[in-house]
JSON list of C-alpha atoms and ligand atoms in Angstrom, two decimals:
[
{"chain": "I", "resi": 87, "resn": "MET", "atom": "CA", "xyz": [-13.50, -1.43, -8.10]},
{"chain": "I", "resi": 88, "resn": "LEU", "atom": "CA", "xyz": [-12.40, -3.04, -11.40]},
{"chain": "I", "resi": 89, "resn": "SER", "atom": "CA", "xyz": [-15.79, -2.38, -12.97]},
{"chain": "I", "resi": 90, "resn": "LEU", "atom": "CA", "xyz": [-15.64, 1.27, -11.85]},
{"chain": "I", "resi": 91, "resn": "ALA", "atom": "CA", "xyz": [-12.08, 1.54, -13.18]},
{"chain": "I", "resi": 92, "resn": "SER", "atom": "CA", "xyz": [-13.10, 0.04, -16.52]},
{"chain": "I", "resi": 93, "resn": "ASN", "atom": "CA", "xyz": [-15.18, 3.18, -17.18]},
{"chain": "I", "resi": 94, "resn": "LYS", "atom": "CA", "xyz": [-12.03, 5.27, -16.99]},
{"chain": "I", "resi": 95, "resn": "VAL", "atom": "CA", "xyz": [-9.14, 3.08, -18.10]},
{"chain": "I", "resi": 96, "resn": "LYS", "atom": "CA", "xyz": [-8.48, 1.66, -21.57]},
{"chain": "I", "resi": 97, "resn": "GLY", "atom": "CA", "xyz": [-6.70, -1.67, -21.57]},
{"chain": "I", "resi": 98, "resn": "LYS", "atom": "CA", "xyz": [-6.69, -4.83, -19.53]},
{"chain": "I", "resi": 99, "resn": "LEU", "atom": "CA", "xyz": [-7.62, -4.78, -15.84]},
{"chain": "I", "resi": 100, "resn": "LEU", "atom": "CA", "xyz": [-6.70, -7.80, -13.75]},
{"chain": "I", "resi": 101, "resn": "ARG", "atom": "CA", "xyz": [-7.28, -8.70, -10.14]},
{"chain": "I", "resi": 102, "resn": "GLN", "atom": "CA", "xyz": [-4.19, -10.36, -8.67]},
{"chain": "I", "resi": 103, "resn": "ASP", "atom": "CA", "xyz": [-2.39, -10.83, -5.39]},
{"chain": "I", "resi": 104, "resn": "MET", "atom": "CA", "xyz": [0.83, -8.81, -5.47]},
{"chain": "I", "resi": 105, "resn": "ARG", "atom": "CA", "xyz": [2.63, -11.67, -3.69]},
{"chain": "I", "resi": 106, "resn": "ARG", "atom": "CA", "xyz": [1.94, -14.02, -6.61]},
{"chain": "I", "resi": 107, "resn": "LEU", "atom": "CA", "xyz": [2.52, -12.03, -9.79]},
{"chain": "I", "resi": 108, "resn": "LYS", "atom": "CA", "xyz": [3.33, -14.15, -12.82]},
{"chain": "I", "resi": 109, "resn": "PHE", "atom": "CA", "xyz": [4.38, -11.49, -15.36]},
{"chain": "I", "resi": 110, "resn": "ARG", "atom": "CA", "xyz": [7.85, -11.71, -16.91]},
{"chain": "I", "resi": 111, "resn": "GLU", "atom": "CA", "xyz": [9.74, -8.57, -18.02]},
{"chain": "I", "resi": 112, "resn": "GLN", "atom": "CA", "xyz": [6.58, -6.99, -19.51]},
{"chain": "I", "resi": 113, "resn": "PHE", "atom": "CA", "xyz": [6.46, -3.50, -18.03]},
{"chain": "I", "resi": 114, "resn": "ASP", "atom": "CA", "xyz": [8.60, -0.35, -18.14]},
{"chain": "I", "resi": 115, "resn": "ALA", "atom": "CA", "xyz": [7.35, 0.58, -14.69]},
{"chain": "I", "resi": 116, "resn": "VAL", "atom": "CA", "xyz": [5.55, -0.92, -11.74]},
{"chain": "I", "resi": 117, "resn": "THR", "atom": "CA", "xyz": [3.82, 1.35, -9.23]},
{"chain": "I", "resi": 118, "resn": "CYS", "atom": "CA", "xyz": [2.32, 0.21, -5.94]},
{"chain": "I", "resi": 119, "resn": "LEU", "atom": "CA", "xyz": [0.89, 3.32, -4.31]},
{"chain": "I", "resi": 120, "resn": "GLY", "atom": "CA", "xyz": [-1.76, 4.44, -1.82]},
{"chain": "I", "resi": 121, "resn": "SER", "atom": "CA", "xyz": [-0.10, 2.32, 0.91]},
{"chain": "I", "resi": 122, "resn": "ALA", "atom": "CA", "xyz": [-1.08, -1.01, -0.67]},
{"chain": "I", "resi": 123, "resn": "PHE", "atom": "CA", "xyz": [2.39, -2.30, 0.33]},
{"chain": "I", "resi": 124, "resn": "THR", "atom": "CA", "xyz": [1.41, -1.65, 3.98]},
{"chain": "I", "resi": 125, "resn": "TYR", "atom": "CA", "xyz": [-0.65, -4.86, 3.73]},
{"chain": "I", "resi": 126, "resn": "MET", "atom": "CA", "xyz": [2.56, -6.89, 3.44]},
{"chain": "I", "resi": 127, "resn": "GLN", "atom": "CA", "xyz": [2.63, -8.21, 7.00]},
{"chain": "I", "resi": 128, "resn": "THR", "atom": "CA", "xyz": [5.54, -10.62, 7.04]},
{"chain": "I", "resi": 129, "resn": "HIS", "atom": "CA", "xyz": [9.07, -10.66, 5.66]},
{"chain": "I", "resi": 130, "resn": "ARG", "atom": "CA", "xyz": [7.96, -13.48, 3.34]},
{"chain": "I", "resi": 131, "resn": "ASP", "atom": "CA", "xyz": [5.00, -11.45, 1.96]},
{"chain": "I", "resi": 132, "resn": "MET", "atom": "CA", "xyz": [7.21, -8.43, 1.46]},
{"chain": "I", "resi": 133, "resn": "VAL", "atom": "CA", "xyz": [9.96, -10.36, -0.36]},
{"chain": "I", "resi": 134, "resn": "SER", "atom": "CA", "xyz": [7.43, -12.26, -2.52]},
{"chain": "I", "resi": 135, "resn": "ALA", "atom": "CA", "xyz": [5.85, -8.96, -3.63]},
{"chain": "I", "resi": 136, "resn": "LEU", "atom": "CA", "xyz": [9.19, -7.25, -4.33]},
{"chain": "I", "resi": 137, "resn": "ARG", "atom": "CA", "xyz": [10.56, -10.27, -6.24]},
{"chain": "I", "resi": 138, "resn": "GLY", "atom": "CA", "xyz": [7.34, -10.36, -8.29]},
{"chain": "I", "resi": 139, "resn": "PHE", "atom": "CA", "xyz": [7.71, -6.64, -9.09]},
{"chain": "I", "resi": 140, "resn": "TYR", "atom": "CA", "xyz": [11.32, -7.25, -10.17]},
{"chain": "I", "resi": 141, "resn": "ARG", "atom": "CA", "xyz": [10.31, -10.07, -12.52]},
{"chain": "I", "resi": 142, "resn": "CYS", "atom": "CA", "xyz": [7.50, -7.92, -14.05]},
{"chain": "I", "resi": 143, "resn": "ILE", "atom": "CA", "xyz": [9.84, -5.09, -15.00]},
{"chain": "I", "resi": 144, "resn": "LYS", "atom": "CA", "xyz": [11.83, -4.95, -18.25]},
{"chain": "I", "resi": 145, "resn": "ASP", "atom": "CA", "xyz": [15.55, -4.34, -18.06]},
{"chain": "I", "resi": 146, "resn": "GLY", "atom": "CA", "xyz": [16.00, -0.55, -17.61]},
{"chain": "I", "resi": 147, "resn": "GLY", "atom": "CA", "xyz": [12.57, -0.15, -15.98]},
{"chain": "I", "resi": 148, "resn": "ILE", "atom": "CA", "xyz": [11.60, 1.23, -12.61]},
{"chain": "I", "resi": 149, "resn": "LEU", "atom": "CA", "xyz": [9.60, 0.44, -9.49]},
{"chain": "I", "resi": 150, "resn": "ILE", "atom": "CA", "xyz": [7.91, 3.11, -7.34]},
{"chain": "I", "resi": 151, "resn": "PHE", "atom": "CA", "xyz": [6.07, 2.10, -4.19]},
{"chain": "I", "resi": 152, "resn": "ASP", "atom": "CA", "xyz": [5.03, 3.71, -0.96]},
{"chain": "I", "resi": 153, "resn": "CYS", "atom": "CA", "xyz": [4.33, 2.62, 2.59]},
{"chain": "I", "resi": 154, "resn": "PHE", "atom": "CA", "xyz": [4.26, 4.01, 6.11]},
{"chain": "I", "resi": 155, "resn": "ASP", "atom": "CA", "xyz": [7.63, 4.83, 7.63]},
{"chain": "I", "resi": 156, "resn": "ALA", "atom": "CA", "xyz": [8.22, 2.88, 10.86]},
{"chain": "I", "resi": 157, "resn": "GLU", "atom": "CA", "xyz": [10.49, 5.76, 11.99]},
{"chain": "I", "resi": 158, "resn": "ASP", "atom": "CA", "xyz": [7.54, 8.21, 11.95]},
{"chain": "I", "resi": 159, "resn": "PHE", "atom": "CA", "xyz": [5.23, 6.32, 14.22]},
{"chain": "I", "resi": 160, "resn": "LYS", "atom": "CA", "xyz": [5.88, 8.44, 17.24]},
{"chain": "I", "resi": 161, "resn": "LEU", "atom": "CA", "xyz": [3.79, 11.04, 15.36]},
{"chain": "I", "resi": 162, "resn": "LYS", "atom": "CA", "xyz": [0.79, 8.80, 14.74]},
{"chain": "I", "resi": 163, "resn": "ARG", "atom": "CA", "xyz": [-2.33, 9.12, 16.91]},
{"chain": "I", "resi": 164, "resn": "PHE", "atom": "CA", "xyz": [-3.80, 5.93, 18.34]},
{"chain": "I", "resi": 165, "resn": "ASP", "atom": "CA", "xyz": [-7.17, 5.12, 19.93]},
{"chain": "I", "resi": 166, "resn": "ARG", "atom": "CA", "xyz": [-8.93, 8.20, 18.62]},
{"chain": "I", "resi": 167, "resn": "TRP", "atom": "CA", "xyz": [-11.58, 8.32, 15.90]},
{"chain": "I", "resi": 168, "resn": "ARG", "atom": "CA", "xyz": [-11.05, 10.73, 13.00]},
{"chain": "I", "resi": 169, "resn": "GLU", "atom": "CA", "xyz": [-13.89, 11.67, 10.71]},
{"chain": "I", "resi": 170, "resn": "GLU", "atom": "CA", "xyz": [-14.05, 13.12, 7.23]},
{"chain": "I", "resi": 171, "resn": "THR", "atom": "CA", "xyz": [-17.12, 13.77, 5.05]},
{"chain": "I", "resi": 172, "resn": "GLN", "atom": "CA", "xyz": [-17.08, 14.15, 1.27]},
{"chain": "I", "resi": 173, "resn": "LEU", "atom": "CA", "xyz": [-19.83, 14.85, -1.22]},
{"chain": "I", "resi": 174, "resn": "PHE", "atom": "CA", "xyz": [-19.91, 13.00, -4.55]},
{"chain": "I", "resi": 175, "resn": "GLY", "atom": "CA", "xyz": [-22.85, 14.58, -6.40]},
{"chain": "I", "resi": 176, "resn": "ASP", "atom": "CA", "xyz": [-25.90, 13.63, -4.34]},
{"chain": "I", "resi": 177, "resn": "VAL", "atom": "CA", "xyz": [-24.01, 11.02, -2.32]},
{"chain": "I", "resi": 178, "resn": "ARG", "atom": "CA", "xyz": [-22.50, 11.98, 1.02]},
{"chain": "I", "resi": 179, "resn": "ILE", "atom": "CA", "xyz": [-19.81, 9.65, 2.37]},
{"chain": "I", "resi": 180, "resn": "THR", "atom": "CA", "xyz": [-18.55, 9.95, 5.92]},
{"chain": "I", "resi": 181, "resn": "CYS", "atom": "CA", "xyz": [-15.43, 7.96, 6.73]},
{"chain": "I", "resi": 182, "resn": "ARG", "atom": "CA", "xyz": [-14.38, 7.34, 10.34]},
{"chain": "I", "resi": 183, "resn": "THR", "atom": "CA", "xyz": [-11.01, 5.77, 11.06]},
{"chain": "I", "resi": 184, "resn": "MET", "atom": "CA", "xyz": [-9.15, 4.78, 14.19]},
{"chain": "I", "resi": 185, "resn": "SER", "atom": "CA", "xyz": [-5.74, 3.14, 14.67]},
{"chain": "I", "resi": 186, "resn": "THR", "atom": "CA", "xyz": [-5.29, 0.77, 17.63]},
{"chain": "I", "resi": 187, "resn": "ASN", "atom": "CA", "xyz": [-3.04, -2.02, 18.97]},
{"chain": "I", "resi": 188, "resn": "TRP", "atom": "CA", "xyz": [0.36, -0.64, 17.95]},
{"chain": "I", "resi": 189, "resn": "ARG", "atom": "CA", "xyz": [3.00, -3.38, 18.26]},
{"chain": "I", "resi": 190, "resn": "ALA", "atom": "CA", "xyz": [6.52, -1.99, 18.38]},
{"chain": "I", "resi": 191, "resn": "GLU", "atom": "CA", "xyz": [8.23, -5.38, 17.73]},
{"chain": "I", "resi": 192, "resn": "ASP", "atom": "CA", "xyz": [7.09, -5.44, 14.11]},
{"chain": "I", "resi": 193, "resn": "SER", "atom": "CA", "xyz": [5.70, -1.89, 13.63]},
{"chain": "I", "resi": 194, "resn": "SER", "atom": "CA", "xyz": [2.18, -3.16, 12.98]},
{"chain": "I", "resi": 195, "resn": "TRP", "atom": "CA", "xyz": [-1.23, -1.89, 14.04]},
{"chain": "I", "resi": 196, "resn": "ASP", "atom": "CA", "xyz": [-4.96, -2.25, 13.39]},
{"chain": "I", "resi": 197, "resn": "VAL", "atom": "CA", "xyz": [-6.99, 0.27, 11.42]},
{"chain": "I", "resi": 198, "resn": "HIS", "atom": "CA", "xyz": [-10.74, 0.39, 11.94]},
{"chain": "I", "resi": 199, "resn": "TRP", "atom": "CA", "xyz": [-12.87, 1.95, 9.21]},
{"chain": "I", "resi": 200, "resn": "VAL", "atom": "CA", "xyz": [-16.54, 2.87, 9.26]},
{"chain": "I", "resi": 201, "resn": "TRP", "atom": "CA", "xyz": [-18.15, 4.39, 6.17]},
{"chain": "I", "resi": 202, "resn": "VAL", "atom": "CA", "xyz": [-21.62, 5.91, 6.27]},
{"chain": "I", "resi": 203, "resn": "VAL", "atom": "CA", "xyz": [-23.11, 6.37, 2.81]},
{"chain": "I", "resi": 204, "resn": "GLU", "atom": "CA", "xyz": [-26.15, 8.64, 2.49]},
{"chain": "I", "resi": 205, "resn": "ASP", "atom": "CA", "xyz": [-28.03, 8.89, -0.79]},
{"chain": "I", "resi": 206, "resn": "ALA", "atom": "CA", "xyz": [-31.59, 9.01, -2.13]},
{"chain": "I", "resi": 207, "resn": "SER", "atom": "CA", "xyz": [-32.15, 5.39, -1.04]},
{"chain": "I", "resi": 208, "resn": "GLY", "atom": "CA", "xyz": [-31.26, 6.17, 2.60]},
{"chain": "I", "resi": 209, "resn": "LEU", "atom": "CA", "xyz": [-28.31, 5.49, 4.84]},
{"chain": "I", "resi": 210, "resn": "ARG", "atom": "CA", "xyz": [-25.97, 2.50, 4.70]},
{"chain": "I", "resi": 211, "resn": "GLU", "atom": "CA", "xyz": [-23.02, 1.66, 6.93]},
{"chain": "I", "resi": 212, "resn": "PHE", "atom": "CA", "xyz": [-19.95, -0.45, 6.08]},
{"chain": "I", "resi": 213, "resn": "SER", "atom": "CA", "xyz": [-17.03, -1.34, 8.31]},
{"chain": "I", "resi": 214, "resn": "ASP", "atom": "CA", "xyz": [-13.67, -3.05, 8.12]},
{"chain": "I", "resi": 215, "resn": "VAL", "atom": "CA", "xyz": [-10.65, -3.78, 10.33]},
{"chain": "I", "resi": 216, "resn": "THR", "atom": "CA", "xyz": [-7.23, -4.43, 8.80]},
{"chain": "I", "resi": 217, "resn": "ARG", "atom": "CA", "xyz": [-3.80, -5.06, 10.29]},
{"chain": "I", "resi": 218, "resn": "LEU", "atom": "CA", "xyz": [-1.14, -2.95, 8.61]},
{"chain": "I", "resi": 219, "resn": "LYS", "atom": "CA", "xyz": [2.63, -2.73, 8.91]},
{"chain": "I", "resi": 220, "resn": "ALA", "atom": "CA", "xyz": [5.03, 0.16, 8.66]},
{"chain": "I", "resi": 221, "resn": "HIS", "atom": "CA", "xyz": [8.46, -0.42, 7.09]},
{"chain": "I", "resi": 222, "resn": "ARG", "atom": "CA", "xyz": [11.99, 0.89, 7.56]},
{"chain": "I", "resi": 223, "resn": "LEU", "atom": "CA", "xyz": [13.90, 2.41, 4.67]},
{"chain": "I", "resi": 224, "resn": "ASP", "atom": "CA", "xyz": [17.23, 0.73, 5.51]},
{"chain": "I", "resi": 225, "resn": "TYR", "atom": "CA", "xyz": [15.61, -2.71, 5.72]},
{"chain": "I", "resi": 226, "resn": "LEU", "atom": "CA", "xyz": [13.63, -2.26, 2.47]},
{"chain": "I", "resi": 227, "resn": "ALA", "atom": "CA", "xyz": [16.75, -0.98, 0.71]},
{"chain": "I", "resi": 228, "resn": "SER", "atom": "CA", "xyz": [18.75, -4.04, 1.73]},
{"chain": "I", "resi": 229, "resn": "VAL", "atom": "CA", "xyz": [15.97, -6.41, 0.57]},
{"chain": "I", "resi": 230, "resn": "LEU", "atom": "CA", "xyz": [15.62, -4.50, -2.73]},
{"chain": "I", "resi": 231, "resn": "SER", "atom": "CA", "xyz": [19.34, -4.61, -3.45]},
{"chain": "I", "resi": 232, "resn": "GLY", "atom": "CA", "xyz": [19.46, -8.32, -2.52]},
{"chain": "I", "resi": 233, "resn": "ILE", "atom": "CA", "xyz": [16.78, -8.95, -5.17]},
{"chain": "I", "resi": 234, "resn": "GLY", "atom": "CA", "xyz": [18.83, -7.05, -7.78]},
{"chain": "I", "resi": 235, "resn": "PHE", "atom": "CA", "xyz": [17.36, -3.51, -7.80]},
{"chain": "I", "resi": 236, "resn": "ARG", "atom": "CA", "xyz": [19.85, -0.66, -8.22]},
{"chain": "I", "resi": 237, "resn": "GLY", "atom": "CA", "xyz": [19.70, 3.14, -7.74]},
{"chain": "I", "resi": 238, "resn": "ILE", "atom": "CA", "xyz": [17.39, 2.82, -4.74]},
{"chain": "I", "resi": 239, "resn": "LYS", "atom": "CA", "xyz": [16.31, 6.17, -3.35]},
{"chain": "I", "resi": 240, "resn": "ARG", "atom": "CA", "xyz": [13.65, 7.79, -1.22]},
{"chain": "I", "resi": 241, "resn": "LEU", "atom": "CA", "xyz": [11.46, 10.30, -3.07]},
{"chain": "I", "resi": 242, "resn": "GLU", "atom": "CA", "xyz": [10.30, 13.57, -1.49]},
{"chain": "I", "resi": 243, "resn": "CYS", "atom": "CA", "xyz": [6.73, 12.55, -0.64]},
{"chain": "I", "resi": 244, "resn": "LYS", "atom": "CA", "xyz": [4.46, 12.48, 2.38]},
{"chain": "I", "resi": 245, "resn": "ARG", "atom": "CA", "xyz": [4.84, 8.74, 2.91]},
{"chain": "I", "resi": 246, "resn": "LEU", "atom": "CA", "xyz": [7.96, 6.59, 2.65]},
{"chain": "I", "resi": 247, "resn": "THR", "atom": "CA", "xyz": [8.09, 6.42, -1.17]},
{"chain": "I", "resi": 248, "resn": "ILE", "atom": "CA", "xyz": [10.87, 4.48, -2.86]},
{"chain": "I", "resi": 249, "resn": "LEU", "atom": "CA", "xyz": [12.21, 4.51, -6.41]},
{"chain": "I", "resi": 250, "resn": "ALA", "atom": "CA", "xyz": [14.29, 1.53, -7.54]},
{"chain": "I", "resi": 251, "resn": "HIS", "atom": "CA", "xyz": [15.75, 0.62, -10.95]},
{"chain": "I", "resi": 252, "resn": "LYS", "atom": "CA", "xyz": [16.13, -2.72, -12.68]},
{"chain": "I", "resi": 253, "resn": "SER", "atom": "CA", "xyz": [19.29, -2.82, -14.67]},
{"chain": "I", "resi": 254, "resn": "THR", "atom": "CA", "xyz": [21.23, -5.95, -15.39]},
{"chain": "I", "resi": 255, "resn": "LYS", "atom": "CA", "xyz": [23.96, -4.06, -17.30]},
{"chain": "I", "resi": 256, "resn": "PRO", "atom": "CA", "xyz": [27.14, -3.45, -15.31]},
{"chain": "I", "resi": 257, "resn": "SER", "atom": "CA", "xyz": [27.32, 0.22, -14.14]},
{"chain": "V", "resi": 421, "resn": "SAM", "atom": "C1", "xyz": [-5.32, 1.84, 0.85]},
{"chain": "V", "resi": 421, "resn": "SAM", "atom": "S1", "xyz": [-5.82, 0.92, -0.57]},
{"chain": "V", "resi": 421, "resn": "SAM", "atom": "C2", "xyz": [-5.05, 1.80, -1.89]},
{"chain": "V", "resi": 421, "resn": "SAM", "atom": "C3", "xyz": [-5.72, 1.58, -3.19]},
{"chain": "V", "resi": 421, "resn": "SAM", "atom": "C4", "xyz": [-5.09, 2.35, -4.39]},
{"chain": "V", "resi": 421, "resn": "SAM", "atom": "N1", "xyz": [-3.73, 1.90, -4.64]},
{"chain": "V", "resi": 421, "resn": "SAM", "atom": "C5", "xyz": [-5.15, 3.84, -4.19]},
{"chain": "V", "resi": 421, "resn": "SAM", "atom": "O1", "xyz": [-4.10, 4.47, -4.11]},
{"chain": "V", "resi": 421, "resn": "SAM", "atom": "O2", "xyz": [-6.25, 4.38, -4.10]},
{"chain": "V", "resi": 421, "resn": "SAM", "atom": "C6", "xyz": [-4.80, -0.50, -0.43]},
{"chain": "V", "resi": 421, "resn": "SAM", "atom": "C7", "xyz": [-5.15, -1.56, -1.46]},
{"chain": "V", "resi": 421, "resn": "SAM", "atom": "O3", "xyz": [-4.23, -2.65, -1.36]},
{"chain": "V", "resi": 421, "resn": "SAM", "atom": "C8", "xyz": [-4.92, -3.81, -1.75]},
{"chain": "V", "resi": 421, "resn": "SAM", "atom": "N2", "xyz": [-4.18, -5.01, -1.33]},
{"chain": "V", "resi": 421, "resn": "SAM", "atom": "C9", "xyz": [-4.02, -5.50, -0.08]},
{"chain": "V", "resi": 421, "resn": "SAM", "atom": "N3", "xyz": [-3.32, -6.65, -0.10]},
{"chain": "V", "resi": 421, "resn": "SAM", "atom": "C10", "xyz": [-3.03, -6.90, -1.42]},
{"chain": "V", "resi": 421, "resn": "SAM", "atom": "C11", "xyz": [-2.34, -7.95, -2.08]},
{"chain": "V", "resi": 421, "resn": "SAM", "atom": "N4", "xyz": [-1.81, -8.97, -1.42]},
{"chain": "V", "resi": 421, "resn": "SAM", "atom": "N5", "xyz": [-2.24, -7.89, -3.43]},
{"chain": "V", "resi": 421, "resn": "SAM", "atom": "C12", "xyz": [-2.79, -6.85, -4.12]},
{"chain": "V", "resi": 421, "resn": "SAM", "atom": "N6", "xyz": [-3.45, -5.82, -3.54]},
{"chain": "V", "resi": 421, "resn": "SAM", "atom": "C13", "xyz": [-3.58, -5.86, -2.20]},
{"chain": "V", "resi": 421, "resn": "SAM", "atom": "C14", "xyz": [-6.25, -3.66, -1.02]},
{"chain": "V", "resi": 421, "resn": "SAM", "atom": "O4", "xyz": [-7.22, -4.48, -1.60]},
{"chain": "V", "resi": 421, "resn": "SAM", "atom": "C15", "xyz": [-6.53, -2.17, -1.25]},
{"chain": "V", "resi": 421, "resn": "SAM", "atom": "O5", "xyz": [-7.26, -1.99, -2.42]}
]
């Protein structure tokens, strides 16, 4: 993914675990989108990532991240495959996904993925299973404010998307 991104992005690309970021007050903004935060399974993982984001950001900077809203899970469909096909030039990619094993105690579940890639060289299949976790706004907000973020608010987006500010000046 980094080599693909390097064709489009100028600047440094690094592969790092968001729970172990070592940057110090270097960035005006940190974004963590596309549900990457959903991979934070435990309270410890979640706090490590959010503390790391806080340290990365310069005073006056912002954090925007998204995740699945634990409150919305009554709407989610389990144990049923969904399929979507997209064409990228001569390459056809079919993606099948299914969510299973919902656990209400910690709002976590498994997602199964199967990708079928068809191109001139034939047909290849890839699969993956990942455990994900939905989060609650009130809980995230209390962790964020405990870390020092201010002006925490939910943005109008499809997923639970949160904006938080780092400001060490008294308001
Ligand atoms: C659903 S993808 C979203 C990718 C991208 N942000 C986007 O919007 O297209 C979730 C990404 O989170 C990454 N991820 C999972 N755990 C991570 C961790 N501990 N640190 C950094 N990235 C992680 C996965 O490798 C995956 O690329």
